XYZ file of C-alpha atoms in Angstrom:
565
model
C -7.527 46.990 27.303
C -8.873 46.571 30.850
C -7.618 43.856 33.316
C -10.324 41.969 33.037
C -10.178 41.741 28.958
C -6.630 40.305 29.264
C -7.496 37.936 31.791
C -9.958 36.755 29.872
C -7.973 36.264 27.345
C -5.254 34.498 28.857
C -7.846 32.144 30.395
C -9.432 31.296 26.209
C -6.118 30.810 25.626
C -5.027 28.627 28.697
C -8.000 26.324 27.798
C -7.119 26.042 24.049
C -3.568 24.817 25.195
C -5.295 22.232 27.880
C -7.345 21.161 25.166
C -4.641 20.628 22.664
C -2.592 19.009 25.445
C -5.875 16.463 25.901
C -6.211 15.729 22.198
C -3.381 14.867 21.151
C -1.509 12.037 22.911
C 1.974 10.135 22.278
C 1.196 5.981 22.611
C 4.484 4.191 23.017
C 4.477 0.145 21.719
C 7.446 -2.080 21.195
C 7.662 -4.776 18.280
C 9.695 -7.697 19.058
C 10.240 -9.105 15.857
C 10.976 -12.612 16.174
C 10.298 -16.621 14.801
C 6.920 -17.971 15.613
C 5.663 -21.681 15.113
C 2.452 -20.579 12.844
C 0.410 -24.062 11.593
C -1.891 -23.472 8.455
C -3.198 -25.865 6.013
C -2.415 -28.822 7.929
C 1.057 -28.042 8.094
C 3.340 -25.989 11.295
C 6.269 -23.707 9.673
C 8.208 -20.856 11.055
C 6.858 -17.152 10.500
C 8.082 -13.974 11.097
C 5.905 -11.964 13.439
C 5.291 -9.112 15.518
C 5.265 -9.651 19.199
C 4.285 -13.717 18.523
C 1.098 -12.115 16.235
C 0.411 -13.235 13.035
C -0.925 -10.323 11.608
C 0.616 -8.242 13.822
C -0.883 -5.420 16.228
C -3.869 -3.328 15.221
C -2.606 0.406 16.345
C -5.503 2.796 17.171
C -4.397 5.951 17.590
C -6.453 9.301 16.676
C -6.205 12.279 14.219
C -3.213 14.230 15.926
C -1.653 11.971 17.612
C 2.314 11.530 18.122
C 3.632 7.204 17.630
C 6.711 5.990 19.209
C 7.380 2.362 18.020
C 10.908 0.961 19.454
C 11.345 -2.235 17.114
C 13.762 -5.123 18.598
C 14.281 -7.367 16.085
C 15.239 -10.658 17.255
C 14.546 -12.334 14.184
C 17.507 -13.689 11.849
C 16.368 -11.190 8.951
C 17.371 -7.591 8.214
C 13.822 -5.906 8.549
C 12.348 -2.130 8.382
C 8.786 -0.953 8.878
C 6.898 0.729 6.765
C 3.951 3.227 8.207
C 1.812 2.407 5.104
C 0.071 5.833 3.797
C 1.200 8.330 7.227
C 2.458 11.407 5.179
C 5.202 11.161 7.418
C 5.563 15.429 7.185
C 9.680 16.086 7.957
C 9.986 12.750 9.626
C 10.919 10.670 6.435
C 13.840 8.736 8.550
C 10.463 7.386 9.967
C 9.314 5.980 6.905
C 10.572 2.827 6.788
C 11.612 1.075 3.310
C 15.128 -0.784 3.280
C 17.916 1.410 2.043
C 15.809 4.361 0.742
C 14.891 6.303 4.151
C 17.190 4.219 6.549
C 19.400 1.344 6.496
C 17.820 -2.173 7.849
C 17.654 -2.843 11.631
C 20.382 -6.072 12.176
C 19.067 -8.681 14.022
C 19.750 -7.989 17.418
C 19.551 -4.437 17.130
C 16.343 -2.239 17.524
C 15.174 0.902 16.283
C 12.115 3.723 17.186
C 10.579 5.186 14.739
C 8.970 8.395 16.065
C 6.128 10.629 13.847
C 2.502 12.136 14.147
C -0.735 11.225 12.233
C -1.379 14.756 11.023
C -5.106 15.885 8.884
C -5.884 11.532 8.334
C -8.864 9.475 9.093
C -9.509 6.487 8.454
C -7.645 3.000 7.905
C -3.868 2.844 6.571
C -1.665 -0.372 7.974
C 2.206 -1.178 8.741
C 4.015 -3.435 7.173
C 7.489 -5.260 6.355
C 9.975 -2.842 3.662
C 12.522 -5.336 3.491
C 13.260 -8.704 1.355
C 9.224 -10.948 1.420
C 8.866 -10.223 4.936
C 5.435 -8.321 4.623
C 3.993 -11.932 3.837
C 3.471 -12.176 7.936
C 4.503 -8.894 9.124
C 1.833 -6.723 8.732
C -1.281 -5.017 10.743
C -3.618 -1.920 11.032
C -3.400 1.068 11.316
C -6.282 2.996 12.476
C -7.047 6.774 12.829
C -9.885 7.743 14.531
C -11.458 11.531 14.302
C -9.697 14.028 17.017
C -11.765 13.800 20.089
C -14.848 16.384 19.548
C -15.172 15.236 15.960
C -16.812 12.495 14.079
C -17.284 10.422 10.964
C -19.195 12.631 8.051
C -21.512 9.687 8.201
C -23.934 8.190 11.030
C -21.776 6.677 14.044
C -21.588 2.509 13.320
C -22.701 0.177 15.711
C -19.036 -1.809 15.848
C -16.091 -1.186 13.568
C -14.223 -4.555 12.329
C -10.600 -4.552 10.354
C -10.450 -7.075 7.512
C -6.913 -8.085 6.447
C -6.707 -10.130 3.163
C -3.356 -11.661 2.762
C -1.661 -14.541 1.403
C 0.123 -17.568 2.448
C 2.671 -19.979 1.338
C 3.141 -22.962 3.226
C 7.337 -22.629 2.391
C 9.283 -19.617 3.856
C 8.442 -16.683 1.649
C 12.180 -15.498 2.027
C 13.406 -18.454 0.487
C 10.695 -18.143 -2.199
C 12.046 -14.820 -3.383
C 15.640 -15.968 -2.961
C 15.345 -18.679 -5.249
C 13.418 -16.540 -8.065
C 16.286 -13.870 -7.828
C 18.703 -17.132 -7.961
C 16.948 -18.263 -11.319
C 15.708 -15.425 -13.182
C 12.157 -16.459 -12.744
C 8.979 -15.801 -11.353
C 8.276 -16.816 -7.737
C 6.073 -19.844 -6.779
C 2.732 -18.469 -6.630
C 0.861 -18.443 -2.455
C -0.863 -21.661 -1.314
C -3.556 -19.820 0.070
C -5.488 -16.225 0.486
C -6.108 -15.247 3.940
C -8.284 -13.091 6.448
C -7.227 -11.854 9.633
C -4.194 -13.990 9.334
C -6.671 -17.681 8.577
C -7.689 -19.273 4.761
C -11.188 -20.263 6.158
C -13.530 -23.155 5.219
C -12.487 -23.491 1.609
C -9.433 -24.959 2.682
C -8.009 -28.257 4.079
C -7.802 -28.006 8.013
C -9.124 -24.752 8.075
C -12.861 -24.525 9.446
C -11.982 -24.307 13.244
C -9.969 -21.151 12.418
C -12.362 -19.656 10.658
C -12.494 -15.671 11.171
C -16.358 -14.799 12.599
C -17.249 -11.623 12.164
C -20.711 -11.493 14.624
C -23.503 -9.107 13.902
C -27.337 -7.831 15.678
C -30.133 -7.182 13.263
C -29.944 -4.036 12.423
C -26.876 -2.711 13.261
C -24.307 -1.089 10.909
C -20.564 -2.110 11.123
C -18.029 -0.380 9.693
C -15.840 -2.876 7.641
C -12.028 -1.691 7.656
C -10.882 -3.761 4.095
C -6.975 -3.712 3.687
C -5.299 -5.864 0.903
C -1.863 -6.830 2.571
C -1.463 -9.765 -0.593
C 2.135 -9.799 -1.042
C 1.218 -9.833 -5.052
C -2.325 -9.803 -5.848
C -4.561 -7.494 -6.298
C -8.051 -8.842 -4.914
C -11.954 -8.791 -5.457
C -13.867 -8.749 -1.695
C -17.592 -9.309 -1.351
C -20.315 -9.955 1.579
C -22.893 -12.917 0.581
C -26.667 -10.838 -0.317
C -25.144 -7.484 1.699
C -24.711 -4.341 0.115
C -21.597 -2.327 0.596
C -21.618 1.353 1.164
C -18.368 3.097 0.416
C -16.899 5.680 2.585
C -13.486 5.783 2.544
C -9.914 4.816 1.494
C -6.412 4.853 2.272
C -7.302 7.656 5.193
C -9.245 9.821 3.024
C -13.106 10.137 2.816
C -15.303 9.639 0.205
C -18.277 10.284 -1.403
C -20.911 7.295 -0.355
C -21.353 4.601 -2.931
C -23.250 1.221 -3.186
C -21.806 -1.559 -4.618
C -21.670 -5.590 -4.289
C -18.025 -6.184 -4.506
C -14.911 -4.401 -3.881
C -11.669 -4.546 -5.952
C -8.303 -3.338 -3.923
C -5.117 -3.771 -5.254
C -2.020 -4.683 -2.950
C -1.530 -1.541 -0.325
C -5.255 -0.220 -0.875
C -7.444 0.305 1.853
C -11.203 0.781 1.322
C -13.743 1.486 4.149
C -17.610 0.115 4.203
C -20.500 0.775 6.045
C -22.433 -3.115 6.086
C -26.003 -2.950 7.840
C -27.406 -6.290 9.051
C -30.797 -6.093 6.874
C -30.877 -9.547 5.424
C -32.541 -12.788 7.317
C -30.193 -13.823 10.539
C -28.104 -16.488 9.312
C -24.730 -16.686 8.407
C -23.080 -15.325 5.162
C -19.939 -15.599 3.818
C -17.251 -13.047 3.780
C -15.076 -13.676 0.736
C -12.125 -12.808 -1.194
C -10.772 -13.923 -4.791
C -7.953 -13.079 -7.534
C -8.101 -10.229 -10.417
C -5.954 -11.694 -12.326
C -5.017 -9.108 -15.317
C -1.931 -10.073 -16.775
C -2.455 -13.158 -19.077
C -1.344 -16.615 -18.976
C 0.572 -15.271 -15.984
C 0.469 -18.419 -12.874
C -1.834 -17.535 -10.288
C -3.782 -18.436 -6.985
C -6.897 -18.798 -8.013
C -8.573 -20.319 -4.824
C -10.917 -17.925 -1.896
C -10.721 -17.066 1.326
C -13.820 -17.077 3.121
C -14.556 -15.349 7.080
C -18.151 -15.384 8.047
C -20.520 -12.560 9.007
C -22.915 -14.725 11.861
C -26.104 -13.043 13.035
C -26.861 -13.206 16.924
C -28.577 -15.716 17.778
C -27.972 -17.794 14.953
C -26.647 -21.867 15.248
C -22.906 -21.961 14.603
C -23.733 -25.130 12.619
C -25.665 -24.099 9.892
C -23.969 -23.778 6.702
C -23.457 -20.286 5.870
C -24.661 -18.477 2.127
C -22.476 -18.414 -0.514
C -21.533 -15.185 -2.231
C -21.437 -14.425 -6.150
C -17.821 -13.552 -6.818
C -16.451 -11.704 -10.378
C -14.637 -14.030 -12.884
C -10.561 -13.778 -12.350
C -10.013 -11.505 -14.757
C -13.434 -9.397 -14.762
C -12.057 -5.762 -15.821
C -14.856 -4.036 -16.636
C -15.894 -4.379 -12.797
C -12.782 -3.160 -12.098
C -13.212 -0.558 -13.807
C -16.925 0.969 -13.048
C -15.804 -0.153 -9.351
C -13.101 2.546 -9.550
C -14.706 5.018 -11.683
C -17.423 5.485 -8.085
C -14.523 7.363 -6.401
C -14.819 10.667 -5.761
C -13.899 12.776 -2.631
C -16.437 13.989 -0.276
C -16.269 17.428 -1.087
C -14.961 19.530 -3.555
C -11.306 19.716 -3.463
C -7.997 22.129 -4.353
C -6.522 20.001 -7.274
C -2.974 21.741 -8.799
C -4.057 23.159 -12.160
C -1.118 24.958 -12.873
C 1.656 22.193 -13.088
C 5.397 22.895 -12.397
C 6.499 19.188 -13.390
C 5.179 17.315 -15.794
C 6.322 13.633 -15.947
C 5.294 10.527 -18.334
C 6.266 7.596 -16.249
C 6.105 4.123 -18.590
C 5.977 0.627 -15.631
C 5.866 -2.427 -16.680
C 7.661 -5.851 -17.088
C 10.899 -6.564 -18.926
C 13.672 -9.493 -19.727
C 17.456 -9.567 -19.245
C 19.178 -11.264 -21.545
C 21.303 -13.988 -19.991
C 24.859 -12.904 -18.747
C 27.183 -15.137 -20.730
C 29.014 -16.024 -17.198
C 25.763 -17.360 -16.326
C 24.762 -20.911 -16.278
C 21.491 -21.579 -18.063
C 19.734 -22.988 -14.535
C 20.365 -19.148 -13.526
C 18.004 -17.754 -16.898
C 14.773 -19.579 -16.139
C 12.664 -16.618 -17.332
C 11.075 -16.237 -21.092
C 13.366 -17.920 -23.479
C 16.714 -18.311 -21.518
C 15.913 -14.536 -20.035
C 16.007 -13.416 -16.504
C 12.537 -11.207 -15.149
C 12.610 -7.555 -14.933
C 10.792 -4.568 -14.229
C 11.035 -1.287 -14.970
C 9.918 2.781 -14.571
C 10.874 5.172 -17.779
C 13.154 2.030 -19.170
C 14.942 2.422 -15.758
C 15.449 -0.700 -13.796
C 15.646 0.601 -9.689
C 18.610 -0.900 -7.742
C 18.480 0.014 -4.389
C 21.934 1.131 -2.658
C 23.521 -1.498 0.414
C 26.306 1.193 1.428
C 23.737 3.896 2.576
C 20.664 4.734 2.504
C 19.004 7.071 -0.092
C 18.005 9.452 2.499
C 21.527 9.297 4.550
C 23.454 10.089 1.014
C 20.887 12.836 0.416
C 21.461 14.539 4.204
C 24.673 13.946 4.103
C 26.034 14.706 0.822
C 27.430 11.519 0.154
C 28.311 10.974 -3.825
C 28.426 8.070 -5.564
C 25.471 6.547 -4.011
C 22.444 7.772 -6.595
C 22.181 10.095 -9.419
C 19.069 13.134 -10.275
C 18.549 12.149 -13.418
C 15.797 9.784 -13.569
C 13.857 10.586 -17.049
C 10.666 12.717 -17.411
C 9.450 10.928 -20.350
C 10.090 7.471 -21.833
C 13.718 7.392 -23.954
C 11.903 6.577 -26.716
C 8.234 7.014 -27.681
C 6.154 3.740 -28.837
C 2.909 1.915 -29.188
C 3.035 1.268 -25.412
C -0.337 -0.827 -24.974
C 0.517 -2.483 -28.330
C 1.094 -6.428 -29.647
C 3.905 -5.871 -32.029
C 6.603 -4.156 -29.324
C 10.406 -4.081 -30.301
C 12.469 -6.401 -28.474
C 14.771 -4.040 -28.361
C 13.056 -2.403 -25.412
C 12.390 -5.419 -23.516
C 15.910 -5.191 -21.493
C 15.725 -1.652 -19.280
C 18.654 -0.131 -18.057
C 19.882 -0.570 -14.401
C 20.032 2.146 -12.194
C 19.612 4.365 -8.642
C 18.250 7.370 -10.011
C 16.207 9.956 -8.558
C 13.897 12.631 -9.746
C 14.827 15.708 -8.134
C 11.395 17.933 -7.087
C 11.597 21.665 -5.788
C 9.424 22.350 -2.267
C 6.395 23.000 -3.095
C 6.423 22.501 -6.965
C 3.071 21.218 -8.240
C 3.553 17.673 -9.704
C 1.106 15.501 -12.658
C 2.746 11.929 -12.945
C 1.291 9.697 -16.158
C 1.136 6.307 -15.682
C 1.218 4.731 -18.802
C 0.968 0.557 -18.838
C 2.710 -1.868 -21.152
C 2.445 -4.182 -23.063
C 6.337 -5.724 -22.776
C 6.070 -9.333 -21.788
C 2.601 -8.549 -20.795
C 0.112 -5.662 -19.264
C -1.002 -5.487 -16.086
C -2.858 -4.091 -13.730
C -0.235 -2.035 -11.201
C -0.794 -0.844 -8.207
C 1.575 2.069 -7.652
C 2.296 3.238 -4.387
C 3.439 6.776 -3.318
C 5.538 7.302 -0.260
C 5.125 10.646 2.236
C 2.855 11.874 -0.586
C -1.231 11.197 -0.964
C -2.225 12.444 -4.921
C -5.498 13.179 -6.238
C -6.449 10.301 -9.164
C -7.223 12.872 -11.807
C -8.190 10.510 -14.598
C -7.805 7.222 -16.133
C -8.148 5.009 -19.434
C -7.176 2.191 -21.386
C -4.885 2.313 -24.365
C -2.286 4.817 -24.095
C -2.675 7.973 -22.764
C -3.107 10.633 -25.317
C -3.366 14.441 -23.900
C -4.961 16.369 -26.352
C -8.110 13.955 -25.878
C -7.719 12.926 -22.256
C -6.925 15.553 -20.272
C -10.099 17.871 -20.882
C -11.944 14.013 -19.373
C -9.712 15.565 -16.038
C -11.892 15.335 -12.628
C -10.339 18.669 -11.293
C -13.570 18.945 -9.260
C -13.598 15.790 -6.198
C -11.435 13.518 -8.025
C -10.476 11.023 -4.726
C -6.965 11.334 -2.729
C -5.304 8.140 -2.201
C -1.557 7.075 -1.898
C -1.755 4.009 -3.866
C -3.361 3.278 -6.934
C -4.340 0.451 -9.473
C -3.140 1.569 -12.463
C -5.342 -0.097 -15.222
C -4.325 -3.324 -17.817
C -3.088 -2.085 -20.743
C -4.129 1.282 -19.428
C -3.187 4.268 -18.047
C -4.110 6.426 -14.295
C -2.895 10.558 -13.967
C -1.941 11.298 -10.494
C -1.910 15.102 -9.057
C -0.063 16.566 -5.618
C 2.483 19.186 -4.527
C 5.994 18.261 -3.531
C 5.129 19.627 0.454
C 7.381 17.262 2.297
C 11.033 16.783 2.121
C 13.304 13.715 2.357
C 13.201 10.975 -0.242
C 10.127 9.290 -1.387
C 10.007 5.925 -2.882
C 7.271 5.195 -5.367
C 6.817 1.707 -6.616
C 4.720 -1.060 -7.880
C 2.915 -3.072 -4.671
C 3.552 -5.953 -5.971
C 6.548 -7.220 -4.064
C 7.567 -9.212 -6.978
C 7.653 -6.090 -8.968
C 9.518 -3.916 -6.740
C 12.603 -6.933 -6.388
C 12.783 -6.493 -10.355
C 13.321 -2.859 -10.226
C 9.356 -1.395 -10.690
C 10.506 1.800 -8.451
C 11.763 5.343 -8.722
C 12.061 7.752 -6.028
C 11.585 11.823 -5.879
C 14.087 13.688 -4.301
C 12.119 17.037 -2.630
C 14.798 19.783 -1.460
C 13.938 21.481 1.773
C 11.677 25.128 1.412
C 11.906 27.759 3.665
C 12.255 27.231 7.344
C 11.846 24.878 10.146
C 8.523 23.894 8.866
C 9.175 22.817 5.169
C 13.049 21.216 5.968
C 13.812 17.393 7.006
C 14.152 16.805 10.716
C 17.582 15.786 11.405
C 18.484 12.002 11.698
C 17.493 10.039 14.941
C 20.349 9.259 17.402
C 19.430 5.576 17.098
C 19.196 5.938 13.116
C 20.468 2.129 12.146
C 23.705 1.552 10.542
C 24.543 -0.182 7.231
């Protein structure tokens, strides 16, 4: 090879480095977590925020990038951070929910949790892992394309991230405390919210109003994230149509519909082009309510979508919403999804697992006075995974025991299937497996192994829609259905082709969703119900995935300033 060859190659590969070294960047934020006067619906009470935010911070960061986020938490509250849909590859101590991946930051202490956005686009969000915090502590998380690259669709005019929340005028803290205290459900919010505000529907709202502002003609990309503490939601633009692209990071293949449905922890990404007459048009959001005769908010949160040019006073169009509890646009809604492109979906499984969630009831301790059983009939709520009720260690965390080889702390022998085999979906189910067992068990998952999950709905106390969250772990939604899942006549109905990648999802009434990944990420990985309600009854598991071969496929080690139980 002459001298000039090997320069030349040294110099290709001098500029790759430089370029890498451009690319890819390492932002640095704090979060001082701390009490903030917040005033909504005519009344002032103090919320937990980010940095005196409410939501929090919107992080932009791009494909590649490394984030550093020290956390000082100055509130009175325990509190972790969860990085909502980042795989999180080796840096599960990163991760974020309370006692599973680290132990909660004390007040007065801080933490920095330190990973890289690796192969995602598009919108995921942070949020509260620890008691009802999440009600205020939340924000977005966006991931541009690497520099060089763009969207797989034409460049928008603006982007705009839409938060949809909920409020309670009372401190959601004590809300949950007093539920676990009684045995029953939780007082339901006082209000849905966007970008933090109810909107005009409510009292002493209108000033507050989000405005979302708009030139004929141009196309914004709509960022949608449902950060409802317990609900999933239905989202619509007044007489726009909305063009799917994306969701939770992963692109799609382009759909039009009217109305979106996201369940708790779902992200879904729109292209909106100002073609309609310039006035103003309400933005609006609105319960699915699936589980019946179940208490819920059924009010709307309205922002507005205001045309240049347009007088601030006029009164702005009102949108057609779907009924509460309109499943069957649920489900052609979620049927659209498909992945951009064709896709490698496992077909060879490894570990095949039947996972029943639902609801349950304790029966009342007899040391317990009856104002502690306010559930059904002198019961207490549950929840539970496989007829396993999740109970989160307070000694150590998951992780910690699992690094460490601490025993006592949880147990590899969370089922595979159901104990016992029944009309899951049905009307006439034995009481007898109303009350779940308690436990911390984990599934144990070789590196690498190639996983199908069943999600099978039920009908104990009542069915619901569930959105079920996986952490450090996206899955391809192979296939869905009502009734129970039967696989000699559902599994040929299999989308192995584009079926969509997501890391949370809504898991039909009375119904069932297959999920598809490989085990490629070590640590442990909580997977639960997003609806917070759920998860304090025990609507949780976690896998357990040993280390492969190597630097690459093994669990970084611990952070120095890893918090303390």
């Amino acid at each position: 090879m002459t001298t000039v060859h090997t320069f030349s190659i040294l110099l290709f590969l001098c500029s790759l480095f430089s370029a890498s070294l451009i690319i890819a960047k390492v932002q640095h934020h704090d979060f001082v977590i701390q009490e903030t006067p917040v005033k909504r619906l005519c009344k002032t009470r103090n919320a937990i925020t980010v940095n005196g935010m409410f939501p929090g911070p919107t992080l932009e960061v791009n494909n590649g990038d490394t984030l550093e986020v020290k956390v000082h938490n100055r509130a009175r509250y325990n509190i972790t951070i969860h990085w909502h849909g980042v795989r999180q590859i080796r840096t599960g101590w990163a991760d974020g929910p309370e006692f599973v991946t680290q132990c909660p930051i004390r007040p007065g202490k801080s933490y920095t949790y330190r990973f890289t956005i690796q192969g995602q686009e598009g919108t995921l969000w942070w949020h509260a892992h620890s008691s009802w915090l999440r009600a205020t502590v939340y924000g977005a998380l966006i991931i541009h394309p690497t520099p060089g690259s763009s969207f797989p669709f034409p460049k928008p005019d603006r982007q705009t991230a839409l938060m949809l929340g909920e409020w309670w005028n009372a401190n959601p803290v004590d809300i949950i405390n007093q539920a676990t205290r009684t045995g029953a459900a939780p007082n339901i919010s006082d209000a849905y919210t966007i970008n933090g505000q109810p909107g005009d529907l409510y009292k002493c709202s209108t000033k507050e109003t989000v405005v979302v502002p708009i030139n004929s003609g141009e196309t914004n990309l709509v960022r949608v994230i449902n950060a409802a503490l317990n609900q999933p939601l239905f989202f619509t633009v007044a007489n726009h149509k909305l063009t799917v692209v994306g969701a939770d990071a992963s692109y799609l293949k382009p759909f039009a519909t009217k109305v979106l449905m996201l369940g708790p922890g779902q992200t879904t990404d729109v292209l909106l082009t100002a073609d309609q007459p310039p006035k103003r048009y309400y933005i609006a959001a609105r319960a699915y309510q699936s589980a019946q005769n179940a208490p819920f908010d059924n009010t709307t949160t309205t922002a507005i979508l205001q045309y240049k040019k347009t007088r601030a006073t006029s009164k702005p169009i009102v949108p057609v919403l779907p009924a509460f509890n309109d499943t069957n646009t649920v489900t052609s809604f979620s049927r659209k999804f498909k992945s951009l492109r064709n896709v490698v979906v496992p077909k060879t499984i490894d570990d095949n697992l039947f996972f029943t969630i639902g609801l349950g009831l304790d029966n009342c301790p007899k040391n317990f006075p009856k104002n502690r059983c306010q559930g059904l009939n002198g019961t207490r709520f549950t929840a539970s995974m496989n007829n396993v009720s999740f109970v989160l260690p307070s000694n150590f965390s998951l992780l910690q025991a699992h690094s460490n080889g601490i025993p006592g702390v949880f147990t590899t022998d969370f089922p595979s299937k159901p104990p016992v085999k029944f009309d899951y979906t049905g009307n006439n189910i034995s009481r007898a497996l109303f009350q779940p067992v308690k436990g911390t068990k984990l599934y144990k998952l070789k590196y690498g192994s190639r996983v199908q999950v069943v999600l099978q709905d039920t009908n104990i106390v009542t069915s619901e829609n569930h959105p079920i969250h996986l952490h450090g772990h996206d899955f391809y939604i192979v296939g869905e259905g009502f009734g129970n899942f039967n696989p000699k006549k559902d599994t040929s109905k299999f989308n192995l082709v584009n079926p969509p990648l997501r890391n949370t999802v809504a898991v039909p009434v009375n119904g069932w969703a297959v999920i598809r990944f490989v085990a490629d990420n070590p640590g442990v990985w909580l997977m639960h119900c997003h609806l917070d309600v759920h998860i304090k009854w025990g609507l949780a598991m976690a896998f357990l995935v040993d280390n492969g071969v190597g630097e690459l496929e093994t669990l970084e080690a611990p952070p120095h300033d890893l918090p303390i139980c």
